[in-house]
Tab-separated table of C-alpha atoms in Angstrom:
chain	number	residue	atom	x	y	z
A	781	UNK	CA	0.000	0.000	0.000
A	782	UNK	CA	1.394	3.390	-1.021
A	783	UNK	CA	-0.200	6.815	-0.805
A	784	UNK	CA	-0.153	9.154	-3.771
A	785	UNK	CA	0.807	12.109	-1.583
A	786	UNK	CA	0.236	13.528	1.891
A	787	UNK	CA	-3.125	15.061	1.053
A	788	UNK	CA	-4.526	11.774	-0.200
A	789	UNK	CA	-3.289	10.123	3.002
A	790	UNK	CA	-5.005	12.870	4.971
A	791	UNK	CA	-8.321	12.253	3.247
A	792	UNK	CA	-8.138	8.573	4.112
A	793	UNK	CA	-7.422	9.371	7.752
A	794	UNK	CA	-10.248	11.909	7.722
A	795	UNK	CA	-12.706	9.193	6.716
A	796	UNK	CA	-11.741	7.176	9.801
A	797	UNK	CA	-12.092	10.191	12.060
A	798	UNK	CA	-15.442	11.195	10.571
A	799	UNK	CA	-16.804	7.814	11.666
A	800	UNK	CA	-15.738	8.610	15.222
A	801	UNK	CA	-17.227	12.100	14.990
A	802	UNK	CA	-20.555	10.661	13.874
A	803	UNK	CA	-20.568	8.559	17.054
A	804	UNK	CA	-20.022	11.665	19.156
A	805	UNK	CA	-16.480	10.659	20.138
A	806	UNK	CA	-14.754	13.906	19.140
A	807	UNK	CA	-15.882	16.617	21.538
A	808	UNK	CA	-14.486	20.103	20.763
A	809	UNK	CA	-11.799	18.765	18.388
A	810	UNK	CA	-8.523	20.474	17.631
A	811	UNK	CA	-6.236	19.168	14.872
A	812	UNK	CA	-2.530	19.638	15.537
A	813	UNK	CA	0.083	18.814	12.920
A	814	UNK	CA	3.694	17.897	13.523
A	815	UNK	CA	5.458	20.123	10.971
A	816	UNK	CA	6.504	20.083	8.389
A	817	UNK	CA	5.275	16.818	6.852
A	818	UNK	CA	2.201	16.446	9.019
A	819	UNK	CA	0.677	19.762	7.957
A	820	UNK	CA	-0.907	18.797	4.586
A	821	UNK	CA	-2.160	15.534	6.126
A	822	UNK	CA	-3.724	17.413	9.044
A	823	UNK	CA	-5.225	20.075	6.768
A	824	UNK	CA	-7.420	17.454	5.078
A	825	UNK	CA	-8.578	16.158	8.468
A	826	UNK	CA	-9.355	19.627	9.803
A	827	UNK	CA	-11.319	20.449	6.655
A	828	UNK	CA	-13.383	17.260	6.886
A	829	UNK	CA	-14.124	17.703	10.594
A	830	UNK	CA	-14.624	21.483	10.288
A	831	UNK	CA	-12.145	21.762	13.134
A	832	UNK	CA	-9.397	24.313	13.765
A	833	UNK	CA	-5.906	23.483	12.535
A	834	UNK	CA	-2.620	24.420	14.161
A	835	UNK	CA	0.858	23.019	14.669
A	836	UNK	CA	2.755	21.512	17.562
A	837	UNK	CA	6.460	21.970	16.958
A	838	UNK	CA	8.521	19.082	18.300
A	839	UNK	CA	12.160	18.584	17.404
A	840	UNK	CA	13.974	15.293	17.217
A	841	UNK	CA	17.290	14.867	19.009
A	842	UNK	CA	19.528	12.820	16.763
A	843	UNK	CA	22.368	10.516	17.684
A	844	UNK	CA	25.832	12.126	17.434
A	845	UNK	CA	26.979	11.865	13.838
A	846	UNK	CA	23.608	10.394	12.812
A	847	UNK	CA	21.098	13.265	13.076
A	848	UNK	CA	18.323	11.307	11.349
A	849	UNK	CA	18.453	8.571	13.989
A	850	UNK	CA	16.079	9.870	16.672
A	851	UNK	CA	17.061	9.082	20.246
A	852	UNK	CA	14.973	11.788	21.882
A	853	UNK	CA	12.809	14.848	21.322
A	854	UNK	CA	11.828	18.185	22.821
A	855	UNK	CA	8.387	19.805	22.916
A	856	UNK	CA	7.847	23.321	24.216
A	857	UNK	CA	9.740	23.959	27.433
A	858	UNK	CA	9.103	20.444	28.740
A	859	UNK	CA	12.041	18.347	29.895
A	860	UNK	CA	13.455	16.410	26.931
A	861	UNK	CA	12.241	12.881	26.288
A	862	UNK	CA	14.938	10.282	25.647
A	863	UNK	CA	14.671	6.704	24.457
A	864	UNK	CA	16.690	5.163	27.260
A	865	UNK	CA	17.278	1.900	25.416
A	866	UNK	CA	18.838	3.819	22.498
A	867	UNK	CA	21.049	5.771	24.894
A	868	UNK	CA	22.221	2.521	26.476
A	869	UNK	CA	23.013	0.916	23.113
A	870	UNK	CA	25.036	3.966	22.036
A	871	UNK	CA	26.717	4.376	25.421
A	872	UNK	CA	25.383	7.915	25.835
A	873	UNK	CA	24.114	9.851	28.820
A	874	UNK	CA	21.546	12.649	28.823
A	875	UNK	CA	24.222	15.044	30.066
A	876	UNK	CA	26.234	14.461	26.902
A	877	UNK	CA	23.292	15.704	24.841
A	878	UNK	CA	22.759	18.991	26.696
A	879	UNK	CA	23.910	21.117	23.750
A	880	UNK	CA	21.809	19.141	21.275
A	881	UNK	CA	18.753	19.697	23.494
A	882	UNK	CA	19.457	23.446	23.702
A	883	UNK	CA	19.891	23.704	19.927
A	884	UNK	CA	16.647	21.876	19.190
A	885	UNK	CA	14.697	23.827	21.808
A	886	UNK	CA	15.846	27.057	20.199
A	887	UNK	CA	14.637	25.698	16.839
A	888	UNK	CA	11.263	24.829	18.405
A	889	UNK	CA	10.819	28.442	19.508
A	890	UNK	CA	12.017	29.815	16.155
A	891	UNK	CA	9.555	27.726	14.198
A	892	UNK	CA	6.662	28.449	16.552
A	893	UNK	CA	7.210	32.173	16.091
A	894	UNK	CA	7.496	31.841	12.319
A	895	UNK	CA	4.480	29.563	11.869
A	896	UNK	CA	2.163	31.460	14.206
A	897	UNK	CA	3.228	34.984	13.215
A	898	UNK	CA	1.938	36.471	16.452
A	899	UNK	CA	-1.096	34.220	16.841
A	900	UNK	CA	-1.497	32.765	20.345
A	901	UNK	CA	-1.075	29.031	20.826
A	902	UNK	CA	-4.426	27.177	20.711
A	903	UNK	CA	-6.273	26.180	23.855
A	904	UNK	CA	-5.563	22.536	24.709
A	905	UNK	CA	-7.264	22.051	28.066
A	906	UNK	CA	-10.565	20.206	27.880
A	907	UNK	CA	-10.418	19.520	24.133
A	908	UNK	CA	-10.104	16.397	22.027
A	909	UNK	CA	-6.727	16.837	20.350
A	910	UNK	CA	-5.941	14.951	17.139
A	911	UNK	CA	-2.178	14.819	16.658
A	912	UNK	CA	-1.208	14.198	13.043
A	913	UNK	CA	2.017	13.338	11.229
A	914	UNK	CA	2.758	11.936	7.756
A	915	UNK	CA	4.184	8.746	9.259
A	916	UNK	CA	5.861	7.271	12.272
A	917	UNK	CA	9.308	5.658	12.362
A	918	UNK	CA	10.908	5.586	15.829
A	919	UNK	CA	8.018	7.300	17.576
A	920	UNK	CA	10.182	9.592	19.710
A	921	UNK	CA	8.694	12.862	18.435
A	922	UNK	CA	5.130	11.574	18.702
A	923	UNK	CA	5.742	10.356	22.260
A	924	UNK	CA	7.188	13.718	23.331
A	925	UNK	CA	4.263	15.500	21.677
A	926	UNK	CA	1.617	13.313	23.331
A	927	UNK	CA	3.182	13.746	26.763
A	928	UNK	CA	3.290	17.506	26.234
A	929	UNK	CA	-0.387	17.603	25.267
A	930	UNK	CA	-1.384	15.416	28.207
A	931	UNK	CA	0.442	17.849	30.474
A	932	UNK	CA	-1.489	20.731	28.883
A	933	UNK	CA	-4.782	19.156	29.969
A	934	UNK	CA	-6.146	17.615	26.756
A	935	UNK	CA	-9.419	15.812	27.509
A	936	UNK	CA	-8.769	13.238	24.799
A	937	UNK	CA	-5.714	12.410	22.709
A	938	UNK	CA	-5.824	10.761	19.288
A	939	UNK	CA	-2.693	10.019	17.304
A	940	UNK	CA	-3.426	9.764	13.571
A	941	UNK	CA	-0.795	8.698	11.036
A	942	UNK	CA	-1.162	7.145	7.571
A	943	UNK	CA	1.715	4.683	7.990
A	944	UNK	CA	3.949	3.551	10.813
A	945	UNK	CA	6.511	1.065	12.019
A	946	UNK	CA	5.925	-1.329	14.879
A	947	UNK	CA	6.676	1.600	17.193
A	948	UNK	CA	3.014	2.555	16.674
A	949	UNK	CA	1.990	-0.170	19.111
A	950	UNK	CA	4.040	1.386	21.924
A	951	UNK	CA	2.124	4.659	21.675
A	952	UNK	CA	-1.196	3.215	22.795
A	953	UNK	CA	0.054	3.858	26.325
A	954	UNK	CA	0.372	7.581	25.576
A	955	UNK	CA	-2.761	8.246	23.490
A	956	UNK	CA	-6.408	7.394	24.111
A	957	UNK	CA	-6.723	6.229	20.519
A	958	UNK	CA	-4.196	5.506	17.779
A	959	UNK	CA	-5.192	5.437	14.121
A	960	UNK	CA	-2.616	4.058	11.711
A	961	UNK	CA	-3.905	3.021	8.303
A	962	UNK	CA	-0.953	0.831	7.398
A	963	UNK	CA	1.696	-0.925	9.490
A	964	UNK	CA	3.982	-2.720	7.014
A	965	UNK	CA	5.935	-5.719	8.179
A	966	UNK	CA	9.165	-4.257	6.787
A	967	UNK	CA	9.601	-0.554	7.486
A	968	UNK	CA	12.692	1.487	6.632
A	969	UNK	CA	11.494	5.067	6.156
A	970	UNK	CA	8.219	6.988	5.954
A	971	UNK	CA	8.948	8.309	2.464
A	972	UNK	CA	8.999	4.863	0.840
A	973	UNK	CA	5.217	4.628	1.362
A	974	UNK	CA	4.468	7.739	-0.720
A	975	UNK	CA	4.725	8.243	-4.469
A	976	UNK	CA	5.232	11.983	-3.870
A	977	UNK	CA	7.181	12.766	-0.701
A	978	UNK	CA	8.717	16.137	-1.487
A	979	UNK	CA	10.096	18.065	1.462
A	980	UNK	CA	7.992	21.045	2.485
A	981	UNK	CA	9.262	24.552	3.154
A	982	UNK	CA	8.332	26.817	6.044
A	983	UNK	CA	6.467	29.043	3.567
A	984	UNK	CA	4.315	26.096	2.462
A	985	UNK	CA	3.482	25.318	6.092
A	986	UNK	CA	2.522	28.935	6.735
A	987	UNK	CA	0.436	29.063	3.578
A	988	UNK	CA	-1.527	25.983	4.624
A	989	UNK	CA	-2.128	27.318	8.125
A	990	UNK	CA	-3.505	30.534	6.671
């Protein structure tokens, strides 16, 4: 199973969420995208549900020398989340990653300011929050995001992704509901499950949010 692009994947996720909405399971919904890739997926869901759309900026902390290999993540001003098993395998301590955490937290704040352009952050407390990304590999950014939202008082948390690795199963302990349309047996990267997986720019994210 491959998706044509992120928007098609978003429409398929929206169909699943509409079924929940029809059952009255989505009280006061808010759709939050993990940028950049999650934004076009989330836009289709927000449109279908007639729900507000915003972003939650979370930054991955990569392994030294392997920035794409996520071993942790930061969301807002929360303490960083680390995958302790990955740290143990690599022989790393959290203290050794202090500078990486500071760099990524600064990037979180930079992107929030750029994407929101003065708009206040959306109200989380008491709402059903649908967290959306274009796929899930290690799950570290999604886990950090879900813990952040739980701490902000979300009444309900739904993680919605078109495709994910087996790490999806571990996130049921963080979210009230997890929707993943496709969990392939062999998973190497999110992009292999899309025909069109072009990287998005900040301007494209801002344009979608507007």
